[in-house]
Short mmCIF file of C-alpha atoms and ligand atoms in Angstrom, two decimals:
data_model
loop_
_atom_site.label_atom_id
_atom_site.label_comp_id
_atom_site.label_asym_id
_atom_site.label_seq_id
_atom_site.Cartn_x
_atom_site.Cartn_y
_atom_site.Cartn_z
CA MET A 1 1.62 3.94 -9.78
CA ARG A 2 4.47 2.60 -8.11
CA ILE A 3 3.51 -1.37 -6.96
CA MET A 4 5.31 -3.00 -4.50
CA VAL A 5 4.85 -6.71 -5.09
CA THR A 6 5.74 -9.24 -2.35
CA GLY A 7 6.36 -12.47 -3.39
CA GLY A 8 7.01 -11.87 -7.13
CA ALA A 9 9.24 -14.69 -7.52
CA GLY A 10 6.09 -17.24 -7.22
CA PHE A 11 3.62 -18.76 -9.29
CA ILE A 12 1.46 -15.86 -8.61
CA GLY A 13 3.46 -13.00 -8.10
CA SER A 14 5.14 -13.62 -10.91
CA ALA A 15 1.82 -13.70 -12.93
CA VAL A 16 0.93 -10.56 -11.47
CA ILE A 17 4.64 -9.04 -12.63
CA ARG A 18 4.27 -10.19 -16.05
CA MET A 19 0.16 -8.82 -16.46
CA LEU A 20 1.75 -5.44 -14.44
CA ILE A 21 4.39 -4.86 -17.05
CA GLY A 22 2.59 -5.93 -20.15
CA GLU A 23 -0.66 -4.26 -19.47
CA THR A 24 -0.20 -1.21 -17.72
CA ASP A 25 2.24 1.62 -17.40
CA HIS A 26 2.81 0.81 -13.28
CA GLU A 27 6.85 0.53 -12.57
CA VAL A 28 7.08 -2.95 -10.07
CA LEU A 29 9.54 -3.43 -7.84
CA ASN A 30 9.61 -7.09 -7.43
CA LEU A 31 10.51 -7.90 -3.60
CA ASP A 32 11.00 -11.48 -2.97
CA CYS A 33 14.00 -13.72 -1.07
CA LEU A 34 14.02 -16.17 -3.17
CA THR A 35 13.40 -19.71 -1.64
CA TYR A 36 13.13 -22.50 -2.84
CA ALA A 37 9.55 -21.30 -4.50
CA GLY A 38 11.09 -18.14 -5.72
CA ASN A 39 12.44 -18.67 -9.38
CA LEU A 40 13.60 -14.96 -11.92
CA ASP A 41 13.51 -17.16 -14.76
CA SER A 42 9.51 -17.31 -14.35
CA LEU A 43 10.19 -13.08 -15.32
CA THR A 44 12.77 -13.67 -17.82
CA SER A 45 10.14 -12.11 -20.00
CA VAL A 46 10.03 -8.78 -18.23
CA SER A 47 13.18 -8.50 -16.48
CA GLU A 48 14.63 -6.33 -19.20
CA ASN A 49 12.22 -3.75 -18.71
CA SER A 50 13.21 -0.28 -17.99
CA ARG A 51 9.61 -0.08 -15.13
CA TYR A 52 10.72 -3.52 -13.54
CA ARG A 53 13.21 -4.05 -11.25
CA PHE A 54 13.98 -6.72 -8.75
CA SER A 55 15.73 -6.36 -4.45
CA ARG A 56 16.39 -9.94 -2.72
CA THR A 57 15.12 -8.65 0.51
CA ASP A 58 13.63 -11.22 3.04
CA ILE A 59 10.48 -9.42 4.76
CA ARG A 60 11.60 -11.25 8.01
CA ASP A 61 14.31 -8.79 8.01
CA LEU A 62 12.88 -5.37 9.25
CA PRO A 63 16.22 -3.65 8.43
CA ALA A 64 16.42 -4.54 5.09
CA LEU A 65 12.87 -4.24 4.21
CA ARG A 66 12.72 -1.08 5.90
CA ARG A 67 15.51 0.08 3.33
CA ALA A 68 13.48 -1.67 0.54
CA VAL A 69 10.88 0.33 0.99
CA LYS A 70 12.17 3.86 1.43
CA ASP A 71 14.74 3.54 -1.75
CA PHE A 72 11.21 2.46 -3.81
CA GLY A 73 8.77 4.53 -2.49
CA PRO A 74 5.24 2.83 -2.80
CA ASP A 75 2.09 3.78 -4.19
CA ILE A 76 0.83 0.19 -3.72
CA VAL A 77 1.89 -3.06 -1.57
CA MET A 78 0.79 -5.92 -3.24
CA HIS A 79 1.66 -8.80 0.06
CA LEU A 80 1.52 -12.02 -1.45
CA ALA A 81 5.37 -13.27 0.04
CA ALA A 82 4.79 -16.80 2.12
CA GLU A 83 5.64 -20.08 2.68
CA THR A 84 2.79 -21.84 0.69
CA HIS A 85 3.01 -25.67 0.93
CA VAL A 86 0.42 -27.19 3.30
CA ASP A 87 3.01 -30.37 3.66
CA ARG A 88 5.74 -28.51 4.48
CA SER A 89 3.75 -26.70 6.63
CA ILE A 90 2.99 -29.65 8.63
CA ASP A 91 6.69 -30.92 8.15
CA GLY A 92 7.83 -27.59 9.66
CA PRO A 93 5.33 -25.18 10.81
CA ALA A 94 8.16 -22.97 12.01
CA ALA A 95 9.17 -21.16 8.96
CA PHE A 96 5.43 -20.74 8.46
CA ILE A 97 5.17 -18.42 11.53
CA GLU A 98 8.16 -16.67 10.51
CA THR A 99 7.29 -15.46 7.55
CA ASN A 100 3.78 -15.33 6.82
CA ILE A 101 3.09 -14.54 10.75
CA VAL A 102 6.09 -12.12 11.79
CA GLY A 103 7.23 -11.30 8.32
CA THR A 104 3.47 -9.78 7.62
CA ALA A 105 3.50 -7.57 10.29
CA ASN A 106 7.20 -6.34 9.57
CA LEU A 107 5.81 -5.90 6.20
CA LEU A 108 3.10 -3.82 7.92
CA GLU A 109 5.44 -1.64 10.58
CA VAL A 110 7.29 -0.64 7.12
CA ALA A 111 4.04 -0.05 5.67
CA ARG A 112 2.78 1.92 8.00
CA ALA A 113 5.87 4.01 8.29
CA HIS A 114 5.64 4.97 4.64
CA TRP A 115 2.07 5.82 4.49
CA GLU A 116 2.17 8.14 7.38
CA SER A 117 5.37 9.86 5.96
CA LEU A 118 4.00 10.82 2.47
CA GLU A 119 0.87 13.45 1.74
CA GLY A 120 -2.21 14.79 0.48
CA GLU A 121 -2.72 12.97 -3.10
CA THR A 122 0.02 10.30 -2.40
CA LYS A 123 -1.21 9.67 0.86
CA ALA A 124 -4.64 9.69 -0.11
CA ARG A 125 -4.04 6.53 -2.90
CA PHE A 126 -1.47 4.55 -0.92
CA ARG A 127 -3.00 0.71 -0.47
CA PHE A 128 -1.43 -2.36 0.90
CA HIS A 129 -2.82 -5.11 -0.27
CA HIS A 130 -2.75 -8.12 1.27
CA ILE A 131 -3.53 -11.48 -0.50
CA SER A 132 -4.79 -14.44 1.78
CA THR A 133 -6.30 -18.29 0.81
CA ASP A 134 -10.06 -19.56 1.36
CA GLU A 135 -8.03 -22.13 3.58
CA VAL A 136 -8.67 -19.52 6.65
CA PHE A 137 -12.09 -20.55 6.41
CA GLY A 138 -11.96 -24.40 7.18
CA SER A 139 -13.71 -26.68 5.06
CA LEU A 140 -17.14 -26.99 3.81
CA GLY A 141 -19.86 -29.78 3.87
CA GLU A 142 -21.48 -31.28 0.53
CA THR A 143 -22.93 -27.74 -0.32
CA GLY A 144 -22.67 -24.16 0.99
CA ALA A 145 -19.87 -21.74 -0.33
CA PHE A 146 -17.39 -18.99 1.63
CA THR A 147 -18.26 -15.86 1.59
CA GLU A 148 -16.65 -12.44 3.19
CA GLU A 149 -18.23 -13.30 6.34
CA THR A 150 -17.78 -16.69 6.98
CA PRO A 151 -15.94 -17.25 10.27
CA TYR A 152 -12.38 -18.20 10.04
CA ALA A 153 -11.67 -22.17 10.96
CA PRO A 154 -8.41 -22.63 10.00
CA ASN A 155 -6.83 -26.68 10.25
CA SER A 156 -3.33 -26.95 9.20
CA PRO A 157 -0.17 -24.85 10.32
CA TYR A 158 -0.22 -23.17 6.61
CA SER A 159 -4.11 -22.01 7.02
CA ALA A 160 -3.46 -21.05 10.71
CA SER A 161 -0.88 -19.17 9.52
CA LYS A 162 -2.32 -17.22 6.71
CA ALA A 163 -5.31 -16.59 8.76
CA GLY A 164 -2.84 -15.11 11.48
CA SER A 165 -1.55 -12.88 8.74
CA ASP A 166 -5.28 -11.34 8.01
CA HIS A 167 -6.22 -10.87 11.21
CA LEU A 168 -2.85 -8.44 11.57
CA VAL A 169 -3.70 -6.59 8.87
CA ARG A 170 -7.10 -6.08 10.05
CA ALA A 171 -6.13 -4.75 13.22
CA TRP A 172 -3.22 -2.09 11.33
CA ARG A 173 -6.38 -1.13 9.45
CA GLU A 174 -8.21 -0.48 12.83
CA THR A 175 -5.74 0.37 15.04
CA TYR A 176 -3.34 2.57 12.79
CA GLY A 177 -5.82 3.51 9.67
CA LEU A 178 -3.12 1.87 7.82
CA PRO A 179 -5.83 1.72 3.99
CA THR A 180 -5.41 -1.67 3.43
CA VAL A 181 -7.74 -4.35 1.86
CA ALA A 182 -7.83 -7.94 1.29
CA SER A 183 -8.40 -10.78 -0.41
CA ASN A 184 -9.16 -14.35 -0.52
CA CYS A 185 -8.97 -17.01 -3.03
CA SER A 186 -9.54 -20.78 -3.81
CA ASN A 187 -6.68 -23.02 -5.67
CA ASN A 188 -4.75 -21.19 -8.86
CA TYR A 189 -3.28 -23.24 -11.32
CA GLY A 190 -1.49 -22.66 -14.76
CA PRO A 191 1.79 -21.82 -16.34
CA TYR A 192 5.26 -21.77 -13.52
CA GLN A 193 3.75 -23.60 -10.65
CA PHE A 194 6.18 -25.02 -8.62
CA PRO A 195 5.76 -28.84 -9.03
CA GLU A 196 5.35 -30.18 -5.59
CA LYS A 197 1.50 -28.88 -5.83
CA LEU A 198 -1.17 -31.11 -7.58
CA ILE A 199 -1.40 -30.30 -11.21
CA PRO A 200 2.46 -29.63 -12.19
CA LEU A 201 3.40 -33.03 -9.36
CA VAL A 202 0.98 -34.79 -11.74
CA VAL A 203 2.25 -34.09 -14.95
CA LEU A 204 5.39 -34.37 -14.43
CA ASN A 205 5.13 -37.39 -12.55
CA ALA A 206 3.01 -38.85 -15.50
CA LEU A 207 5.73 -37.93 -18.25
CA GLU A 208 8.56 -39.73 -16.30
CA GLY A 209 6.56 -42.70 -15.67
CA LYS A 210 6.47 -42.50 -11.61
CA PRO A 211 3.48 -43.01 -9.58
CA LEU A 212 0.34 -40.15 -9.65
CA PRO A 213 0.20 -39.80 -5.77
CA VAL A 214 -3.76 -39.30 -5.13
CA TYR A 215 -4.16 -38.23 -1.00
CA GLY A 216 -6.89 -40.30 0.95
CA THR A 217 -9.86 -41.48 -1.53
CA GLY A 218 -8.99 -38.33 -3.59
CA LEU A 219 -12.69 -37.37 -3.40
CA GLN A 220 -11.94 -33.62 -1.57
CA VAL A 221 -12.83 -31.01 -3.98
CA ARG A 222 -11.20 -27.85 -4.41
CA ASP A 223 -12.49 -25.00 -6.57
CA TRP A 224 -10.19 -24.06 -9.49
CA LEU A 225 -9.11 -21.00 -10.41
CA HIS A 226 -6.48 -20.16 -13.51
CA VAL A 227 -3.93 -18.19 -12.17
CA ASP A 228 -4.06 -15.04 -14.93
CA ASP A 229 -7.65 -15.02 -13.57
CA HIS A 230 -6.26 -14.48 -10.03
CA ALA A 231 -3.59 -12.30 -11.74
CA ARG A 232 -6.28 -9.78 -13.04
CA ALA A 233 -8.35 -9.85 -9.96
CA LEU A 234 -5.98 -8.99 -7.29
CA ILE A 235 -4.96 -5.87 -9.96
CA THR A 236 -8.32 -4.47 -9.90
CA ILE A 237 -8.59 -5.47 -6.27
CA ALA A 238 -5.18 -3.49 -5.31
CA THR A 239 -5.99 -0.33 -7.13
CA ARG A 240 -9.55 -0.46 -7.12
CA GLY A 241 -10.96 -1.93 -4.25
CA ALA A 242 -12.47 0.17 -1.00
CA VAL A 243 -10.39 0.58 1.86
CA GLY A 244 -11.10 -2.20 4.77
CA GLU A 245 -12.73 -4.63 2.24
CA ALA A 246 -12.13 -8.79 1.76
CA TYR A 247 -12.83 -9.89 -1.46
CA ASN A 248 -13.45 -13.88 -2.37
CA VAL A 249 -11.81 -14.64 -5.54
CA GLY A 250 -12.88 -18.10 -7.15
CA GLY A 251 -12.90 -19.87 -10.48
CA ASN A 252 -16.41 -21.96 -10.59
CA ALA A 253 -14.71 -24.67 -10.91
CA GLU A 254 -15.26 -27.12 -8.31
CA ARG A 255 -13.71 -30.52 -9.08
CA THR A 256 -12.73 -33.37 -6.82
CA ASN A 257 -8.87 -34.32 -6.78
CA ILE A 258 -9.03 -37.59 -8.44
CA ASP A 259 -11.19 -35.84 -11.45
CA VAL A 260 -7.83 -33.36 -11.92
CA VAL A 261 -5.92 -36.37 -11.81
CA ARG A 262 -8.08 -38.15 -14.78
CA SER A 263 -8.15 -35.11 -16.61
CA ILE A 264 -4.50 -34.74 -16.65
CA CYS A 265 -4.38 -38.38 -17.84
CA ARG A 266 -6.61 -37.59 -20.48
CA LEU A 267 -5.08 -35.03 -21.91
CA LEU A 268 -1.67 -36.57 -21.39
CA ASP A 269 -3.25 -39.55 -23.46
CA GLU A 270 -4.20 -37.33 -26.55
CA LEU A 271 -1.10 -35.09 -26.32
CA GLN A 272 1.71 -37.54 -25.96
CA PRO A 273 0.19 -40.58 -27.91
CA GLY A 274 3.09 -42.64 -28.43
CA ALA A 275 4.69 -41.90 -24.57
CA ALA A 276 5.30 -44.91 -23.02
CA HIS A 277 3.37 -44.95 -19.52
CA CYS A 278 -0.18 -44.72 -21.70
CA PRO A 279 -2.58 -45.05 -20.82
CA HIS A 280 -1.07 -42.70 -17.82
CA GLU A 281 -4.23 -43.94 -15.37
CA LYS A 282 -2.02 -46.88 -14.77
CA LEU A 283 0.01 -44.86 -12.76
CA ILE A 284 -2.62 -43.56 -10.60
CA ALA A 285 -1.43 -44.32 -6.66
CA PHE A 286 -3.84 -43.84 -3.47
CA VAL A 287 -1.47 -42.44 -1.11
CA ALA A 288 -2.29 -41.74 3.24
CA ASP A 289 -4.64 -39.03 3.16
CA ARG A 290 -2.70 -35.79 4.66
CA PRO A 291 -3.95 -35.30 8.62
CA GLY A 292 -6.37 -32.54 8.78
CA HIS A 293 -7.32 -32.60 5.36
CA ASP A 294 -10.02 -30.43 4.05
CA ALA A 295 -12.84 -32.04 2.82
CA ARG A 296 -14.12 -28.97 0.75
CA TYR A 297 -13.25 -25.72 -0.54
CA ALA A 298 -16.03 -23.72 -2.87
CA ILE A 299 -15.88 -19.92 -3.19
CA ASP A 300 -18.68 -17.62 -3.47
CA ALA A 301 -17.08 -14.51 -5.70
CA SER A 302 -20.84 -12.83 -6.39
CA LYS A 303 -18.68 -9.71 -3.96
CA ILE A 304 -15.88 -9.16 -6.78
CA ALA A 305 -18.38 -9.97 -9.63
CA ARG A 306 -21.22 -7.23 -8.42
CA GLU A 307 -18.94 -3.97 -6.89
CA LEU A 308 -15.42 -4.33 -9.40
CA GLY A 309 -16.72 -5.97 -12.22
CA TRP A 310 -14.24 -9.28 -11.99
CA GLN A 311 -15.10 -12.64 -13.52
CA PRO A 312 -12.79 -15.05 -14.49
CA ARG A 313 -12.12 -15.67 -18.14
CA GLU A 314 -10.60 -19.04 -18.41
CA ASN A 315 -13.08 -21.94 -17.73
CA PHE A 316 -11.45 -24.97 -16.19
CA ASP A 317 -11.60 -27.57 -18.98
CA SER A 318 -9.75 -25.44 -21.41
CA GLY A 319 -7.96 -23.96 -18.72
CA LEU A 320 -6.48 -27.42 -17.66
CA ARG A 321 -5.46 -28.09 -21.32
CA LYS A 322 -3.31 -25.12 -22.25
CA THR A 323 -1.15 -25.83 -18.40
CA VAL A 324 -0.61 -29.28 -19.48
CA GLU A 325 0.79 -27.98 -23.28
CA TRP A 326 2.72 -25.09 -21.48
CA TYR A 327 4.41 -28.34 -19.05
CA LEU A 328 5.23 -30.24 -22.26
CA ASP A 329 6.57 -27.10 -24.29
CA ASN A 330 8.69 -25.36 -21.07
CA ARG A 331 10.78 -28.87 -20.26
CA ASP A 332 13.36 -25.94 -19.21
CA TRP A 333 11.52 -24.39 -17.01
CA TRP A 334 10.77 -27.07 -14.62
CA GLU A 335 13.91 -29.55 -15.30
CA ARG A 336 15.77 -26.75 -13.89
CA VAL A 337 13.14 -26.18 -11.08
CA ARG A 338 13.53 -29.89 -10.41
CA SER A 339 17.11 -30.21 -10.74
CA GLY A 340 17.41 -28.43 -7.16
CA SER A 341 16.40 -29.86 -3.60
CA TYR A 342 12.74 -31.05 -4.29
CA ARG A 343 12.40 -33.62 -6.57
CA GLY A 344 8.92 -34.78 -6.24
CA GLU A 345 9.01 -36.76 -3.20
CA ARG A 346 6.05 -36.81 -0.87
CA LEU A 347 6.16 -34.23 1.74
CA GLY A 348 3.84 -34.07 5.13
CA LEU A 349 3.46 -37.71 6.82
CA ILE A 350 3.37 -36.63 10.54
CA ASP A 351 4.81 -40.63 10.62
CA ALA A 352 7.39 -40.75 8.37
CA ASP A 353 7.20 -44.52 7.51
CA THR A 354 3.38 -44.47 6.76
P1 NAD B 401 4.64 -19.57 -4.54
O1 NAD B 401 4.88 -20.56 -2.91
O2 NAD B 401 5.01 -20.23 -5.67
O3 NAD B 401 5.73 -18.51 -4.22
C1 NAD B 401 5.96 -17.64 -2.74
C2 NAD B 401 7.29 -16.79 -3.05
O4 NAD B 401 7.11 -16.06 -1.57
C3 NAD B 401 8.60 -17.02 -3.29
O5 NAD B 401 9.00 -16.34 -4.39
C4 NAD B 401 9.78 -17.06 -2.28
O6 NAD B 401 10.76 -17.20 -2.41
C5 NAD B 401 8.93 -15.87 -1.59
N1 NAD B 401 9.09 -15.62 -0.23
C6 NAD B 401 8.78 -16.86 0.74
N2 NAD B 401 9.32 -16.27 1.90
C7 NAD B 401 9.65 -15.10 1.61
C8 NAD B 401 10.33 -14.03 3.03
N3 NAD B 401 10.28 -14.70 4.15
N4 NAD B 401 10.88 -12.79 2.25
C9 NAD B 401 10.42 -12.84 0.96
N5 NAD B 401 10.06 -13.24 -0.07
C10 NAD B 401 9.38 -14.48 0.75
O7 NAD B 401 3.46 -18.70 -3.45
P2 NAD B 401 2.22 -19.08 -4.10
O8 NAD B 401 1.68 -19.89 -4.80
O9 NAD B 401 2.56 -17.91 -5.52
O10 NAD B 401 1.31 -17.76 -3.41
C11 NAD B 401 1.42 -16.25 -3.48
C12 NAD B 401 -0.16 -16.11 -2.50
O11 NAD B 401 -0.97 -16.31 -2.65
C13 NAD B 401 0.50 -16.41 -0.82
O12 NAD B 401 0.49 -15.40 0.18
C14 NAD B 401 -0.33 -18.00 -0.85
O13 NAD B 401 -0.83 -17.87 0.23
C15 NAD B 401 -2.02 -16.96 -1.74
N6 NAD B 401 -2.59 -18.11 -2.31
C16 NAD B 401 -2.56 -19.25 -3.13
C17 NAD B 401 -3.20 -20.13 -3.74
C18 NAD B 401 -2.19 -21.01 -4.53
O14 NAD B 401 -3.74 -21.87 -5.06
N7 NAD B 401 -1.74 -21.17 -5.30
C19 NAD B 401 -4.30 -19.98 -3.56
C20 NAD B 401 -4.85 -18.38 -2.54
C21 NAD B 401 -3.83 -17.47 -1.86
#
């Protein structure tokens, strides 16, 4: 099949594309406008493959999007392109509204026109797969987990913009019959993640002897999933998910943020015993909490297990070890990323002086 992946130069999109090229026969179009978070270096292992192509296109640009979709003629659209960093959404929500909501509406319209032009078997197999987050469900108390029936209650501009896009996808299915599937996933970690997100930020700051910022008490709980497990789930949902369904995807690996940071410190102490900053825990710095910070996320992923046979393969401890080793072994990748405009500074405080 011909699979168009939006946001394919990002963290999760690039993992999906490496898996599609490496483990299937599908043809892939990576459609990405290369924001600060997009990085074609994450795709060097597949960029020469004849089944891979790249289009530098912004989903906010409707005519360009229309041309790209017409040229490629996708059987499946996997929509990952988004502004994704909660702290940046606090500093500047406009880009989140424009890309995550208006961009998704553009893509739905272009996909609908394309789908309506198809016939027979090709029309029947067309799917629009929308990739979203568990953050649309808001925050949990000490117990329980998000299911596909949990009501939406987004708390940050990021999660509200993703919730908006989820509702648009639903409306395009109900109103126009566009064959959509959707998924909501918990926090991902793994190689090639932009170092503004918790795990790579902590690894790289620790290597450089910089403070390891922990927001508030550090007792917020996240449910971690290895990015390759997510990529496998996404390919399963895009190719075998039932039209009109949403699937929650999670790793069954709840950890507090402070536990994650301490685990990384211990791994670095072990992997870099002679490092100047051992023990790395000394670098931990509790800083002002994120405004509107959700206390706990946890995913009930039993539906995708039951209906599509997907289970995570990686456990968090071994996955975290491999991830830390990857950052140690792939300095070139992150040094190039860090030489750009982002250097690990704190983002997302309403009052910048706090
Ligand atoms: P990312 O920030 O690493 O990558 C986003 C990609 O989208 C980048 O390559 C960027 O260049 C591209 N992009 C942004 N705006 C665009 C535009 N206007 N037009 C075209 N391309 C554009 O994000 P990620 O972590 O890989 O997340 C991918 C998707 O998965 C997002 O939709 C996100 O909401 C969702 N998600 C992420 C996580 C997570 O833990 N990272 C968890 C659940 C869901």
